[in-house]
mmCIF file of C-alpha atoms in Angstrom:
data_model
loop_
_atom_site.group_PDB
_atom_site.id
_atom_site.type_symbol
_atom_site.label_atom_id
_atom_site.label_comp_id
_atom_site.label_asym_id
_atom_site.label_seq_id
_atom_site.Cartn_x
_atom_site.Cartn_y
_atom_site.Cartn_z
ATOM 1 C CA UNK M 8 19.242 18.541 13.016
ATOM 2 C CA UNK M 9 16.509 18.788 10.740
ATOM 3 C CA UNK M 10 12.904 17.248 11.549
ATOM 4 C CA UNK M 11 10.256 16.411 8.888
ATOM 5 C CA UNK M 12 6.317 15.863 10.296
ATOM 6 C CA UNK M 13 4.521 13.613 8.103
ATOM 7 C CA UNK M 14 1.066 12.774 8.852
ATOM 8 C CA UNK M 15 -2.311 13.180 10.630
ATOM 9 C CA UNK M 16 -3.481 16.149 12.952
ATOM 10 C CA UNK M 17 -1.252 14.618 15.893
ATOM 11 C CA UNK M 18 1.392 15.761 14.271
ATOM 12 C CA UNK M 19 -0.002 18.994 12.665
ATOM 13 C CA UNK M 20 -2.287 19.992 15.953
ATOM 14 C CA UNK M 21 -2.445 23.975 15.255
ATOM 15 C CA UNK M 22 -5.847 24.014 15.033
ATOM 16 C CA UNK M 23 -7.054 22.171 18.144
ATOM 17 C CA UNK M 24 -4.677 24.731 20.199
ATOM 18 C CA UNK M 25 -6.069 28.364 21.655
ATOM 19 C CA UNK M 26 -2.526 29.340 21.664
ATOM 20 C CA UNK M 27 -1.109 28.973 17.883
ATOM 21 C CA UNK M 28 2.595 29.657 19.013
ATOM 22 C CA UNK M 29 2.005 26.208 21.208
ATOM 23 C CA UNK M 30 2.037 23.425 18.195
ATOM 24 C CA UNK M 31 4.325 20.718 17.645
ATOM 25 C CA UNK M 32 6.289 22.613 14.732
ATOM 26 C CA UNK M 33 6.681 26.120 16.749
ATOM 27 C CA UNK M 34 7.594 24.480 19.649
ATOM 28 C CA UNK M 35 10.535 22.548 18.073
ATOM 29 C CA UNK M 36 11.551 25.359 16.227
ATOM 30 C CA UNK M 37 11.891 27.285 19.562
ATOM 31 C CA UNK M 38 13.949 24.548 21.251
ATOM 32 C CA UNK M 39 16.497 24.679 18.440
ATOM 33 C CA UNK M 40 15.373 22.008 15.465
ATOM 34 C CA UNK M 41 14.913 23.629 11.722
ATOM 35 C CA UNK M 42 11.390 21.862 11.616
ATOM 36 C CA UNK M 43 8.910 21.362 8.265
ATOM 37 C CA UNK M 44 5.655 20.283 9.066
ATOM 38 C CA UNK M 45 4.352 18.100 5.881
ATOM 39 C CA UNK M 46 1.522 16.632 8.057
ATOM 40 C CA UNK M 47 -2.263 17.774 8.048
ATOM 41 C CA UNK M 48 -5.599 17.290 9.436
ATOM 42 C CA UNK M 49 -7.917 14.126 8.373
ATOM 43 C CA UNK M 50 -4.390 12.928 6.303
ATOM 44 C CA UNK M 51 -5.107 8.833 5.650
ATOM 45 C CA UNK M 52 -2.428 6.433 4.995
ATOM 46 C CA UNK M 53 -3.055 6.604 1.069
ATOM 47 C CA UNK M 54 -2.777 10.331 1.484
ATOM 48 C CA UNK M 55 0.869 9.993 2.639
ATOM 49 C CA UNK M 56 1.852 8.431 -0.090
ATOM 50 C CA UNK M 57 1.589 11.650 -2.199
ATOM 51 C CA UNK M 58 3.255 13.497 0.371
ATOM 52 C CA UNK M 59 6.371 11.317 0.185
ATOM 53 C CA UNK M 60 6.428 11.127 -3.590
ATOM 54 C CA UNK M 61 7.612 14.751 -3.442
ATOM 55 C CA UNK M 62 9.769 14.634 0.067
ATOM 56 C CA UNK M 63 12.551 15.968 -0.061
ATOM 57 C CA UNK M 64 14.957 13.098 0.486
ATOM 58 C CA UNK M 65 18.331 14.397 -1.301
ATOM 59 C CA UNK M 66 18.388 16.928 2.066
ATOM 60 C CA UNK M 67 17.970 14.174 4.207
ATOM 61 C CA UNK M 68 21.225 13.316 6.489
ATOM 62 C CA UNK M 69 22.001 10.934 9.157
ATOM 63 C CA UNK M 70 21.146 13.738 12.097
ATOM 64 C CA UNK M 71 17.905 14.608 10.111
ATOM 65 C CA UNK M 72 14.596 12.745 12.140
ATOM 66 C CA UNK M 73 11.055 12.207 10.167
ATOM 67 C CA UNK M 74 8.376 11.430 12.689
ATOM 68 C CA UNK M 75 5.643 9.486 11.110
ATOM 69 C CA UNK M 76 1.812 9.443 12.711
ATOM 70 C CA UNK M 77 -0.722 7.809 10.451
ATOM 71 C CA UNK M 78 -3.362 5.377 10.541
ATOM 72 C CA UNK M 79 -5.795 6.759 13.712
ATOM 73 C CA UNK M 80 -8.217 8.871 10.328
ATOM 74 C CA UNK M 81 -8.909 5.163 8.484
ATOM 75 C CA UNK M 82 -9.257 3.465 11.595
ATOM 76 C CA UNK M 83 -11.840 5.707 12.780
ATOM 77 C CA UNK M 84 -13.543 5.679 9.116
ATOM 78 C CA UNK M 85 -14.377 2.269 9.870
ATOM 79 C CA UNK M 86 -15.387 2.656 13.729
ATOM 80 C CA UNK M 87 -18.472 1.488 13.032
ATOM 81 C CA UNK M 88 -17.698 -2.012 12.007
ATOM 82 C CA UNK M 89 -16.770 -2.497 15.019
ATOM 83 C CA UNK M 90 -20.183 -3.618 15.610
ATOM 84 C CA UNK M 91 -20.241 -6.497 13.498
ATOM 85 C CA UNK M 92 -17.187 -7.970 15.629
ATOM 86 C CA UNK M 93 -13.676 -7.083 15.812
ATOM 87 C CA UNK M 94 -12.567 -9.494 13.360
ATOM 88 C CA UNK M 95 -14.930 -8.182 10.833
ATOM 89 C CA UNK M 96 -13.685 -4.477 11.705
ATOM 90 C CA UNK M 97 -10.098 -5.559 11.746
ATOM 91 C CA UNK M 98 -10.319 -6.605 8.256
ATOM 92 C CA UNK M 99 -12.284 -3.922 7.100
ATOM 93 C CA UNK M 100 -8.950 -1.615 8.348
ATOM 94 C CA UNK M 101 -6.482 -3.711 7.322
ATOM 95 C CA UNK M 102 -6.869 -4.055 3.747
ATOM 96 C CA UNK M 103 -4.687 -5.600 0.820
ATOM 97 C CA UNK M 104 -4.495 -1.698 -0.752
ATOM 98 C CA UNK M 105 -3.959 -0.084 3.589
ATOM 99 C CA UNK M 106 -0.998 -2.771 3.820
ATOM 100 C CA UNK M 107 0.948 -1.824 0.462
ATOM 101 C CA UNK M 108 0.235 1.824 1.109
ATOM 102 C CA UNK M 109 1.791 1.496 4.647
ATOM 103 C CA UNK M 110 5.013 -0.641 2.854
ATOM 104 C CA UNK M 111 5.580 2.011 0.448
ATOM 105 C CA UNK M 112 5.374 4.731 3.644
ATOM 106 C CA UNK M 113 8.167 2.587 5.643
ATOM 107 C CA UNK M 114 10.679 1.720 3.566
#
């Protein structure tokens, strides 16, 4: 089995570790799964997108397993709204371009 990491730093968490060999990719490598780490740091829900324009799908099988983490970089882009009230900072997340972008992602 074959797994794919698409997304944010939870994903790709190298650099938050004091020991490199300890991140998500190494550590699924070492347990056995052929692992490709297409996540990164500050990645946004728009960035994705160009990430799975160029995925590698025709390798894909039905024992392969892409883990998706996205979202937590534009939510905290617009922290501060949450001052003006959650509804306001709700909608100033979930936008008409954040929804599309996140449709394209899951299907």
């Amino acid at each position: 089995m074959s797994i794919y990491l698409v997304g944010d730093g939870i994903l790709d968490n190298f650099k938050y570790l004091d020991n490199k060999n300890l991140d998500l990719k190494e550590e699924l490598n070492n347990i056995g799964h052929n692992t490709f780490n297409y996540a990164k740091e500050e990645m946004k829900v728009a960035d994705v997108i160009d990430v799975i324009t160029n995925f590698p799908t025709p390798s894909l099988n039905n024992k392969d397993l892409v883990v998706i983490s996205i979202g937590g970089n534009d939510v905290n882009d617009r922290f501060l709204n949450i001052m003006l009230g959650t509804e306001y900072f709700m909608n100033a997340i979930l936008t008409e371009e954040f929804k599309a972008n996140y449709e394209k992602i899951i299907k």
